[in-house]
Short mmCIF file of C-alpha atoms in Angstrom, two decimals:
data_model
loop_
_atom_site.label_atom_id
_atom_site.label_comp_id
_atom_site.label_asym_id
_atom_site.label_seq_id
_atom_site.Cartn_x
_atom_site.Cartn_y
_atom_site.Cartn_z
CA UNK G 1 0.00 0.00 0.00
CA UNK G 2 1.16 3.77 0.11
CA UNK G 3 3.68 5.20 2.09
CA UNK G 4 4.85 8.04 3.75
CA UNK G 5 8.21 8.56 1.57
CA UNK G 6 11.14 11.25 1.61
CA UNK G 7 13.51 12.56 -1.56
CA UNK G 8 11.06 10.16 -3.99
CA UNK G 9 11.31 10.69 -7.73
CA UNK G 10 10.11 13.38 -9.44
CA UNK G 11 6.20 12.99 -11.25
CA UNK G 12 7.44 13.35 -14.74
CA UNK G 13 9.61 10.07 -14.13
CA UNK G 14 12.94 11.53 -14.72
CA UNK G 15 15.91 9.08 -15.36
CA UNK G 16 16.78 9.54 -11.79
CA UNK G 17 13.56 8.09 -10.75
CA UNK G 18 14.83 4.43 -9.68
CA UNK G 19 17.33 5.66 -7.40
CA UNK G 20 15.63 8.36 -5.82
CA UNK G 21 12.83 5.89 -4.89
CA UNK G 22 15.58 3.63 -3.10
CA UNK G 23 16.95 6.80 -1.76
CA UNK G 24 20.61 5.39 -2.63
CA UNK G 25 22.13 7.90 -4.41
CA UNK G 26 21.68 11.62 -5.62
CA UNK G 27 19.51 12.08 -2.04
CA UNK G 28 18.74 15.81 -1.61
CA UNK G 29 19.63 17.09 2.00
CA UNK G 30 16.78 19.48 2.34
CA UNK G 31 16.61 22.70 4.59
CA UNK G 32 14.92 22.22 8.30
CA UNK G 33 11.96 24.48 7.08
CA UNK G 34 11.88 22.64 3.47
CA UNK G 35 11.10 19.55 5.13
CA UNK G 36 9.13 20.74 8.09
CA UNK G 37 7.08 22.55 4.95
CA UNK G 38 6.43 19.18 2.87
CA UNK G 39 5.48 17.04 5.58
CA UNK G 40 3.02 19.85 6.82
CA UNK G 41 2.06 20.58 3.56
CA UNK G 42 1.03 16.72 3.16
CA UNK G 43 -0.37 16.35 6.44
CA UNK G 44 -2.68 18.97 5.52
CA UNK G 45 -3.39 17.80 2.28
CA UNK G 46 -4.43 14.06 3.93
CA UNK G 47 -6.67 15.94 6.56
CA UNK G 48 -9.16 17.91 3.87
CA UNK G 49 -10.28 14.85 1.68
CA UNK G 50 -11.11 13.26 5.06
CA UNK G 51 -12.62 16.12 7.02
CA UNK G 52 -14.68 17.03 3.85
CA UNK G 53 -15.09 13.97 2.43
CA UNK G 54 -17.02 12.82 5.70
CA UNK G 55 -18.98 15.74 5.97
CA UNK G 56 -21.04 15.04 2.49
CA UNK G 57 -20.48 11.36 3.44
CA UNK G 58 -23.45 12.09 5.65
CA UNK G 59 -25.59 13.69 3.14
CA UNK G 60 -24.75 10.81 0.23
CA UNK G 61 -25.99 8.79 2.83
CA UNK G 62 -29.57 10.69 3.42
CA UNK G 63 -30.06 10.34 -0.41
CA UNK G 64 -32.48 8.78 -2.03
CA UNK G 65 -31.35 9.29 -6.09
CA UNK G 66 -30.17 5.96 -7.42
CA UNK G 67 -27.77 8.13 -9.20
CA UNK G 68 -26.10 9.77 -5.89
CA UNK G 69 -26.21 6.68 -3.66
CA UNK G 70 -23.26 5.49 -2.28
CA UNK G 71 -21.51 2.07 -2.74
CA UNK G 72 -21.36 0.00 0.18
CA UNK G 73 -18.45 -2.32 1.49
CA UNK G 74 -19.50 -5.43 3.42
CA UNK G 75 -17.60 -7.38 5.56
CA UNK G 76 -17.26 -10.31 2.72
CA UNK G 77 -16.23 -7.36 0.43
CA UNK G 78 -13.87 -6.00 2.90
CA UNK G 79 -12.32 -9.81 4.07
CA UNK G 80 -11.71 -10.32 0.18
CA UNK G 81 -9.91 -6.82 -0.58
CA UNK G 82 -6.59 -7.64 0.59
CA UNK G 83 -6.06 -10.52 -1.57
CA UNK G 84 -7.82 -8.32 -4.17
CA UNK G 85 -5.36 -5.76 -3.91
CA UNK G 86 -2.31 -8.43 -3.54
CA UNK G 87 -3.02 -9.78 -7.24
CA UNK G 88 -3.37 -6.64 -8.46
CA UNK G 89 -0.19 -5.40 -6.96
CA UNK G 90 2.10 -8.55 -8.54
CA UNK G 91 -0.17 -8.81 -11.18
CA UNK G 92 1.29 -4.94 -11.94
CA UNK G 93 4.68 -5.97 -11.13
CA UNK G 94 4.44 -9.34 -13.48
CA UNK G 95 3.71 -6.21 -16.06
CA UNK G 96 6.26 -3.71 -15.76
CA UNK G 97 8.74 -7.02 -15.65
CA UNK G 98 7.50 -8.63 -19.07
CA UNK G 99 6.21 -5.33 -21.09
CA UNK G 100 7.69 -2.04 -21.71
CA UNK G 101 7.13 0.37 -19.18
CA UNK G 102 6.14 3.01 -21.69
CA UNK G 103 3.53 1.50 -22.98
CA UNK G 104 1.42 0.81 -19.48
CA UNK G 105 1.93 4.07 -18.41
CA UNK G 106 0.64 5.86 -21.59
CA UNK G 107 -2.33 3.75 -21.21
CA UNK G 108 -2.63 4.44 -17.39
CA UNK G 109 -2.47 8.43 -18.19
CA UNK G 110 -5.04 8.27 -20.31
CA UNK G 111 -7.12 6.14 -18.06
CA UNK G 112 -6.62 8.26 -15.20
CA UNK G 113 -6.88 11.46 -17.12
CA UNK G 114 -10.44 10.54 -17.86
CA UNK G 115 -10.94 9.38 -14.45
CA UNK G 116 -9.24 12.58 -12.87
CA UNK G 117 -11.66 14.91 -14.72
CA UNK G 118 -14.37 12.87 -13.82
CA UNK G 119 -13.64 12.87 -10.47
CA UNK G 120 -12.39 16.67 -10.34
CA UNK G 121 -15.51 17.68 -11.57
CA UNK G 122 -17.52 16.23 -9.09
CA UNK G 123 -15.45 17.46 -6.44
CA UNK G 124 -16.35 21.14 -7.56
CA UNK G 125 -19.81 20.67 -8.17
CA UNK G 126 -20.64 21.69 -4.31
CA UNK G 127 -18.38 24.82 -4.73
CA UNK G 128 -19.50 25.68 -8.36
CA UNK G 129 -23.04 25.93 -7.08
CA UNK G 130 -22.15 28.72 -4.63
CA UNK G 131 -19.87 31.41 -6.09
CA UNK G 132 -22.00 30.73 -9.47
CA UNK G 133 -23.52 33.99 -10.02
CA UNK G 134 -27.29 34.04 -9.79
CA UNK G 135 -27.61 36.76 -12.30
CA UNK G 136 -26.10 33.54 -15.21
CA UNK G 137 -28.46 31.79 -16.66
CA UNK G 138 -28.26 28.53 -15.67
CA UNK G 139 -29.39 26.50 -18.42
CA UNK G 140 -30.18 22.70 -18.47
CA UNK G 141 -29.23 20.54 -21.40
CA UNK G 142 -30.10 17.16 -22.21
CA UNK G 143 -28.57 14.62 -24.46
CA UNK G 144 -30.72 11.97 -25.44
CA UNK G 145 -30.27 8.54 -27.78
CA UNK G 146 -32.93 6.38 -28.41
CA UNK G 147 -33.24 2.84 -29.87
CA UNK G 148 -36.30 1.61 -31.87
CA UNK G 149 -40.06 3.14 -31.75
CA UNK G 150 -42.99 2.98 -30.11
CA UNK G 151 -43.21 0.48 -26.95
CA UNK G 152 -40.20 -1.13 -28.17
CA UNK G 153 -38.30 2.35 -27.57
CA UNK G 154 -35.35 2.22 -24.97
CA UNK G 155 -32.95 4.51 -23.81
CA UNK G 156 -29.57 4.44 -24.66
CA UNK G 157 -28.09 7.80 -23.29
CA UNK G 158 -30.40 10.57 -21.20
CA UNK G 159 -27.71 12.43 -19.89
CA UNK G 160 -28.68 15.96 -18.01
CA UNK G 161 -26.62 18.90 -17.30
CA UNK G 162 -26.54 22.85 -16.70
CA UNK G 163 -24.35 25.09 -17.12
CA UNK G 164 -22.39 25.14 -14.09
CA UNK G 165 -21.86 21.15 -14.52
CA UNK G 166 -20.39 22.17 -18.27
CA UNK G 167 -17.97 25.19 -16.25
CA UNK G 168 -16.87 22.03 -13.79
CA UNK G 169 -15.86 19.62 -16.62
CA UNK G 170 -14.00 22.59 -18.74
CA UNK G 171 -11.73 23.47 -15.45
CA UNK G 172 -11.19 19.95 -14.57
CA UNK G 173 -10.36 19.55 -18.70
CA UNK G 174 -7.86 21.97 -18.30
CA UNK G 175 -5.82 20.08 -14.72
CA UNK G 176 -6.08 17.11 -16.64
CA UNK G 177 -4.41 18.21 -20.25
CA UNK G 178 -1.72 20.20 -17.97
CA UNK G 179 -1.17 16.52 -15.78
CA UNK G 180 -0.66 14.35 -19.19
CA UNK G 181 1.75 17.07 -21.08
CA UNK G 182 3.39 18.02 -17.91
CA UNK G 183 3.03 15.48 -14.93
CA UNK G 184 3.48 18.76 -12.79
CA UNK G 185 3.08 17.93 -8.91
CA UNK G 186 0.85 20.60 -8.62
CA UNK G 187 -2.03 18.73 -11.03
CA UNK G 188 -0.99 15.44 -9.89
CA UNK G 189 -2.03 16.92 -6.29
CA UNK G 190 -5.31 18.35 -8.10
CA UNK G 191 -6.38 14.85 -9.30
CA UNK G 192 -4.77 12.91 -5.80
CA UNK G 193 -7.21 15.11 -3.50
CA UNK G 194 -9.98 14.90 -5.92
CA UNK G 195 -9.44 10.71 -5.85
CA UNK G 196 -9.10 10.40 -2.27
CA UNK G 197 -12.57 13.03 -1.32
CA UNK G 198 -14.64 10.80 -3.44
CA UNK G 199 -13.12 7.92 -2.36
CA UNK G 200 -14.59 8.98 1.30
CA UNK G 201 -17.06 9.82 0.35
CA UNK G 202 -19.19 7.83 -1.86
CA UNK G 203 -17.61 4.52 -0.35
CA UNK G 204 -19.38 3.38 2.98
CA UNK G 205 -18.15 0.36 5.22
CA UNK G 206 -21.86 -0.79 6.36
CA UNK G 207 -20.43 -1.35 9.80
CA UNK G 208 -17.39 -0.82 12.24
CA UNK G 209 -16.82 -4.25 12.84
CA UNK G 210 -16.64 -4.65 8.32
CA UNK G 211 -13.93 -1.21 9.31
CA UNK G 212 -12.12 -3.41 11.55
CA UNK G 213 -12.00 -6.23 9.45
CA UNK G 214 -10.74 -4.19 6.31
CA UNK G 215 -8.00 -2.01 8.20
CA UNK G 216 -6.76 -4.90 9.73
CA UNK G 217 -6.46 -6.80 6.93
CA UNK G 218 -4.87 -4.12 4.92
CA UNK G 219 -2.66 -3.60 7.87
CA UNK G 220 -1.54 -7.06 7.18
CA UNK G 221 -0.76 -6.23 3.44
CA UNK G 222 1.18 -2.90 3.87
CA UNK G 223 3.42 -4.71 6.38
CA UNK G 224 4.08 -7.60 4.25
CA UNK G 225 4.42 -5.72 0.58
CA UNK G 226 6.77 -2.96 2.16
CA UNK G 227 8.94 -4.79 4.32
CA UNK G 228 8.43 -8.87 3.16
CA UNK G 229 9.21 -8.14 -0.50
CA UNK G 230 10.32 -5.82 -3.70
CA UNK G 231 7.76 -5.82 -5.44
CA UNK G 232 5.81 -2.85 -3.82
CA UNK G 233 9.35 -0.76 -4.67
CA UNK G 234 9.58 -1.83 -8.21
CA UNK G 235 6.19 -0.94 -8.74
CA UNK G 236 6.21 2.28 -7.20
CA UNK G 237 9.49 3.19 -9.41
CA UNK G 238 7.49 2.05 -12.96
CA UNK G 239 4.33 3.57 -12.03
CA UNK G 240 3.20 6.82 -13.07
CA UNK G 241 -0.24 7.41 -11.90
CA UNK G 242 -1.82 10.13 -9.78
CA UNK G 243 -2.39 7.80 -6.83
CA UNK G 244 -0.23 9.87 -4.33
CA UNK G 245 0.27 13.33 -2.99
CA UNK G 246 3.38 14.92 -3.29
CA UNK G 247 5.04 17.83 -1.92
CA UNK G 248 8.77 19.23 -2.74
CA UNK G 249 11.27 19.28 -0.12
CA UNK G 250 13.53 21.94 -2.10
CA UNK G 251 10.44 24.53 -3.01
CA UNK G 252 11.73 27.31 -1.02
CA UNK G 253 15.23 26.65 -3.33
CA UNK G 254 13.67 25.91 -6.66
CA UNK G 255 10.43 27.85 -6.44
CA UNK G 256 7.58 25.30 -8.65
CA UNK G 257 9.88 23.43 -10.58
CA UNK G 258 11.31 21.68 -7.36
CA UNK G 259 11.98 18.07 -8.18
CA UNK G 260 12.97 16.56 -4.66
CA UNK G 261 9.59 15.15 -3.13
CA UNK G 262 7.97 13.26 -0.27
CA UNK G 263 4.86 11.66 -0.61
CA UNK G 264 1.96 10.33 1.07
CA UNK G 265 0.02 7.42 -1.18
CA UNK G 266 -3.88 7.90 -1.69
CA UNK G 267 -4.41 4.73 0.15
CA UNK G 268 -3.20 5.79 3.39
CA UNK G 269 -6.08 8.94 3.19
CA UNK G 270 -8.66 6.91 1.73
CA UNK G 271 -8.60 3.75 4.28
CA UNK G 272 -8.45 5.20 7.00
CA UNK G 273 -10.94 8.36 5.86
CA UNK G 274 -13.85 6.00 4.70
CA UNK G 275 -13.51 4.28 8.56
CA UNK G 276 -13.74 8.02 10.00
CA UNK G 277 -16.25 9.06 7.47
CA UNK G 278 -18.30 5.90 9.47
CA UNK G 279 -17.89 7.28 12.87
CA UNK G 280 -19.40 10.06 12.27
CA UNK G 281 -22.10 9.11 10.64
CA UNK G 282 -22.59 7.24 13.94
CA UNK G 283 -21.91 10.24 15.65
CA UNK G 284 -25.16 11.43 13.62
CA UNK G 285 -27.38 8.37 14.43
CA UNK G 286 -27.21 8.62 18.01
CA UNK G 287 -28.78 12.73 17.77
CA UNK G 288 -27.00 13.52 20.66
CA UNK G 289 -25.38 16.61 18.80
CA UNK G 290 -22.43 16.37 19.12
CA UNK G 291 -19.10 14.57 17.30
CA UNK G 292 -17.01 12.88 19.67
CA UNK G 293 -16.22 9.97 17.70
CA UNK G 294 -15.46 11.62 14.36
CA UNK G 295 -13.34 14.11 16.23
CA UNK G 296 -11.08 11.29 18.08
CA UNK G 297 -10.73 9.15 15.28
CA UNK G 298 -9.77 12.58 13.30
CA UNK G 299 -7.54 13.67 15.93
CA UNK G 300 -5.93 9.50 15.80
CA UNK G 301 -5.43 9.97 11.97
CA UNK G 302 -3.40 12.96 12.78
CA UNK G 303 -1.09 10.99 15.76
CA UNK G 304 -1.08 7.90 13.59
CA UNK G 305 0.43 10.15 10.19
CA UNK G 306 2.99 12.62 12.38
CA UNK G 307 4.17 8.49 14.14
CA UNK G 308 4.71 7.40 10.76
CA UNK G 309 6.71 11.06 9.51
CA UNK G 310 8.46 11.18 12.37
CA UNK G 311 9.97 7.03 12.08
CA UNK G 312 10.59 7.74 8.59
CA UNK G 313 12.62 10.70 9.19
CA UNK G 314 14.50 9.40 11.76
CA UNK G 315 15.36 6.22 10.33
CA UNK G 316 15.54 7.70 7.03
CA UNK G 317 13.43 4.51 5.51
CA UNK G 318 10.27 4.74 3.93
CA UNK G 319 7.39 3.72 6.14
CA UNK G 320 3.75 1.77 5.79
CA UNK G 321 2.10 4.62 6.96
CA UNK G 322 -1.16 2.00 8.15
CA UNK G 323 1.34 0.38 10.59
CA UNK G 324 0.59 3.05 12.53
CA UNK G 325 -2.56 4.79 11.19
CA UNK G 326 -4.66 1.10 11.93
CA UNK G 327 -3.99 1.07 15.14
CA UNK G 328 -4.54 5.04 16.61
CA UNK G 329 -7.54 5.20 14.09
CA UNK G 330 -9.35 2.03 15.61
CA UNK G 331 -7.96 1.81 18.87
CA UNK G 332 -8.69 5.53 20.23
CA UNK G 333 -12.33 5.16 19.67
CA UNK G 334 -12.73 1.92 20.50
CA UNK G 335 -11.56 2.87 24.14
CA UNK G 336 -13.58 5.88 23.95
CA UNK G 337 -16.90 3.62 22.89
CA UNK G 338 -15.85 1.48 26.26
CA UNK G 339 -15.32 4.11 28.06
CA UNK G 340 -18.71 5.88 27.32
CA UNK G 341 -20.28 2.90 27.69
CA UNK G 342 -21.42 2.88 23.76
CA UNK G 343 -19.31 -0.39 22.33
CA UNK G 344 -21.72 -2.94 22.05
CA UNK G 345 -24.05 0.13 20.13
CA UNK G 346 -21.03 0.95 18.49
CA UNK G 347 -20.48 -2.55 16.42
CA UNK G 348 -24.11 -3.44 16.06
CA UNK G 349 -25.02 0.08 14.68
CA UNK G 350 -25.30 -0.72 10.49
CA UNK G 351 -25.52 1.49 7.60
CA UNK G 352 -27.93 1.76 4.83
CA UNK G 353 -26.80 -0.65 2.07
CA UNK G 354 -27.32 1.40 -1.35
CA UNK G 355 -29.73 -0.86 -3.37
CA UNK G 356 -30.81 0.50 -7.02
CA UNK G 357 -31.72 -0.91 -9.89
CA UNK G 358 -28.60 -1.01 -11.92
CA UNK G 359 -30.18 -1.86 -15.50
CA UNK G 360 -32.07 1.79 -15.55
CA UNK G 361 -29.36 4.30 -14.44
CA UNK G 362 -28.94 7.15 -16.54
CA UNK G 363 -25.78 7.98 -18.42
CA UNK G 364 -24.98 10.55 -15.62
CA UNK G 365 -25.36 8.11 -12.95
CA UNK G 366 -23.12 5.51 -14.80
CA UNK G 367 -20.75 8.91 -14.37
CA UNK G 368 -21.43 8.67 -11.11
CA UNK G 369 -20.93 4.41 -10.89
CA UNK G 370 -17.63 5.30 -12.84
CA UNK G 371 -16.66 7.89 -9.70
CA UNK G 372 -16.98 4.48 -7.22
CA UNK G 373 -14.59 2.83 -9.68
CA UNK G 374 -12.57 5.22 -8.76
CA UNK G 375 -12.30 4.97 -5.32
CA UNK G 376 -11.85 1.75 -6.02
CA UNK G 377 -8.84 2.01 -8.69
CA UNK G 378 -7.24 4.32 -5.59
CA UNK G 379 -7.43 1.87 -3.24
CA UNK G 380 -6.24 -1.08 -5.20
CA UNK G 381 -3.65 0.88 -6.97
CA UNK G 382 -1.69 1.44 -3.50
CA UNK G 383 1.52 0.97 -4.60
CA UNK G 384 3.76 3.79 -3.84
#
């Protein structure tokens, strides 16, 4: 899975890419305040696709349209997703060892440049519909494809959109040309919090005992992939993917076109965020008004991610950052749950499973399927 990484490789996979990832040679001895600025910078950037991601966790889960519904993870999903993720991961490194590395990853931009503006998009919506002035017409469009006539007549795209939905896609158009011709950090970043915010929010563990079941089996994974074997490594060297956030150690030297990174890898935000996102939607079925789950599994997250920055910089090795994220984000309000009194409540307390009628979704809520995919493709895809 992801990890918490110093002086990794550049996004635009520069020839000094394989050694920077083993930090071997050419390492960049960064400034006290450089450093101390990327792993703020990244423990900020974990903390807003979780915080906000949550928050409209709660109201995908209050929504009735098929096409808005989230997708939930149950414990047989969960159980399976390790092993899931483990083929995927050598199945990826069985890749990059028999075909040329060029190829995949021209393939993989393209993939995830759809998927980035996709996902981008939808991340702006919220925001889009509240600076958009009211004075603009907002006009709604339709594109519609029909098969056959009469009673034999059946939809084959009934897409609807406004305007501001057309303003989304032609910003997030824009990020997403810039990431393929450039691979700047700064649009990788763009698409990495856009992944990981949907990720939180539009995929729901139906349970905390299905949360405890998935962390701890990806706990298992990270531990074994990072430390048991090379094949996380010489994955994370071939692929070039926005599946991580990165933040330049040497900006205050180099200004934007810094090249010396650390990183923090999508799967260590979304993981632990969707387990959060959980809590306090908990927090919200016991109408007691207040949050004090979500708020000390949010304050674990942040323990668990400055443990795992602070190991890696002293031992100067990268770290599985959900060694130490699985057990602050479970453990801290687990006691709290005994404490309180609320544990029993706590586990038996289930979720709404989303149930819709997949055969008569709209185009835009195949859009919106295609968004779960995703969070999906994130979490699988943990391989840096």
């Amino acid at each position: 899975m992801a990890d918490v990484e110093q002086n990794a490789a550049v996004p635009d996979g520069s020839s000094n890419e394989s050694d920077a990832v083993n930090g071997t040679v050419g390492r960049f001895v960064s400034s006290a305040e450089g450093t101390a600025l990327a792993y703020g910078s990244l423990l900020l950037m974990a903390l807003l696709p979780i915080f906000f991601g949550a928050l409209r966790s709660v109201g995908c889960s209050k929504n009735k349209n098929a096409s808005d519904m989230p997708e939930t993870i149950t414990s047989r999903d969960a159980a399976r997703f390790p092993i899931i993720a483990s083929c995927t991961l050598f199945g990826l490194y069985l890749f990059f060892k028999i075909f040329s590395q060029e190829y995949i990853n021209l393939l993989l931009s393209m993939y995830f440049f759809v998927l980035g503006i996709l996902a981008l998009s939808h991340t702006m919506s919220p925001f889009m519909c509240r600076v958009f002035p009211a004075n603009v017409p907002n006009k709604q469009y339709q594109l519609l494809f029909t098969q056959g006539s009469g009673e034999s007549k059946e939809e084959i795209v009934n897409y609807e959109f406004d305007t501001k939905d057309l303003i989304c896609l032609g910003i997030s158009s824009v990020v997403g040309v810039w990431y393929v011709l450039k691979k700047h950090w700064i649009a990788n970043n763009l698409f990495g919090l856009a992944f990981a915010l949907n990720g939180v929010e539009l995929l729901h563990l139906n349970n905390v005992s299905t949360g405890c079941i998935l962390l701890g089996g990806l706990f298992v994974y990270d531990v074994f992939w990072v430390f048991g074997t090379n094949v996380m490594v010489t994955v994370a060297k071939s692929f070039e993917a926005p599946i991580k956030l990165v933040f330049p150690q040497d900006l205050l030297e180099k200004g934007l076109d810094a090249s010396n990174f650390a990183m923090l890898g999508l799967g260590d935000i979304v993981i632990p965020g969707i387990f959060i996102a959980l809590l306090l939607r908990f927090d919200v079925s016991l109408k007691k008004n207040t949050r004090t789950y979500f708020y000390t599994s949010f304050l674990a997250y942040i323990f668990g991610l400055g443990l795992t920055i602070f190991v890696m910089h002293t031992f100067k090795h990268a770290q599985p950052a959900l060694l130490y994220l699985v057990p602050a984000c479970i453990g801290f309000p687990v006691l709290l749950a005994l404490f309180k009194g609320e544990l029993t409540e706590m586990f038996r307390k289930k979720s709404p499973a989303s149930s819709y009628d997949s055969k008569n979704r709209t185009v835009y809520a195949r859009l919106k399927c295609m968004m779960r995919r995703i969070s999906k493709s994130v979490q699988i895809l943990k391989v840096v």
